[in-house]
Amino acid sequence: MATLKDELETRVAEYDRWAIRRQFGADGPNMRRLWVLTCMDERLPVDEALGIRADSPVGGGDAHLFRNAGGIVTDDAIRSAMLTINFFGTKEIIVLQHTGCGMLSANGNDLVAALQAKGVDTDAVPVDPSLPELSLQPGAFGKWIGMMDDVDETCLKCVDYLRNHPLIPDDITISGWIWETELRRLRAPTTDADARARTQYSTATMGVQGSQPPRWS
Ligand SMILES: [Zn+2]
């Protein structure tokens, strides 16, 4: 059995390559050849939820992390997945979303109205100032925000979108998972009411009225 001394010596010796491995392209993948799409919420501990060490320095580096509001598939998520999958040796995708998500906490139509009340023209927003070619059709801003009705349904939809995307090869392993913020445990996406008891998994469980602008349903 290796002693801690042996492990530390190996880890330190590997550091030089770890630090410059991105220059090796597909031959310098992260430790688990893994890309994680997850929510930016500070209550979602990615390492704990997945049992990985993504952000740690020497000896860590298990995954490429992509965090946005909700952990949803967006154009920039696709861009990042395309790069890590096709050029940096990644072979697996995890979509990790969570209950009690802020993306369940309001109706997207109300957010649009609130921004308009502040004087924002939501039909003329540069979604990427460096890429004016990427623009929204008038009226699409509410969908672009990406608010969810149901986190489990959204997670499954995001997995489906990735599985069927032309930039993601068929041999990539893709799965979706839900972190129950209230109970601090991981589960598979489900629509079973009993399995989701005691968690805020939908707009209804968060007291929000009406359906979201349709993006995930
Ligand atoms: Zn969230």
PDB file of C-alpha atoms and ligand atoms in Angstrom, residues 39 41 70 98 101-102, ligand 1:
ATOM      1  CA  CYS A  39     -25.778  26.280 -11.683  1.00  0.00           C
ATOM      2  CA  ASP A  41     -25.755  29.021  -7.023  1.00  0.00           C
ATOM      3  CA  GLY A  70     -29.625  27.279 -13.696  1.00  0.00           C
ATOM      4  CA  HIS A  98     -30.622  21.772  -8.023  1.00  0.00           C
ATOM      5  CA  CYS A 101     -32.944  27.193  -7.764  1.00  0.00           C
ATOM      6  CA  GLY A 102     -33.349  30.902  -8.377  1.00  0.00           C
TER       7      GLY A 102
HETATM    8 ZN    ZN B   1     -29.675  27.489  -9.291  1.00  0.00          ZN
END
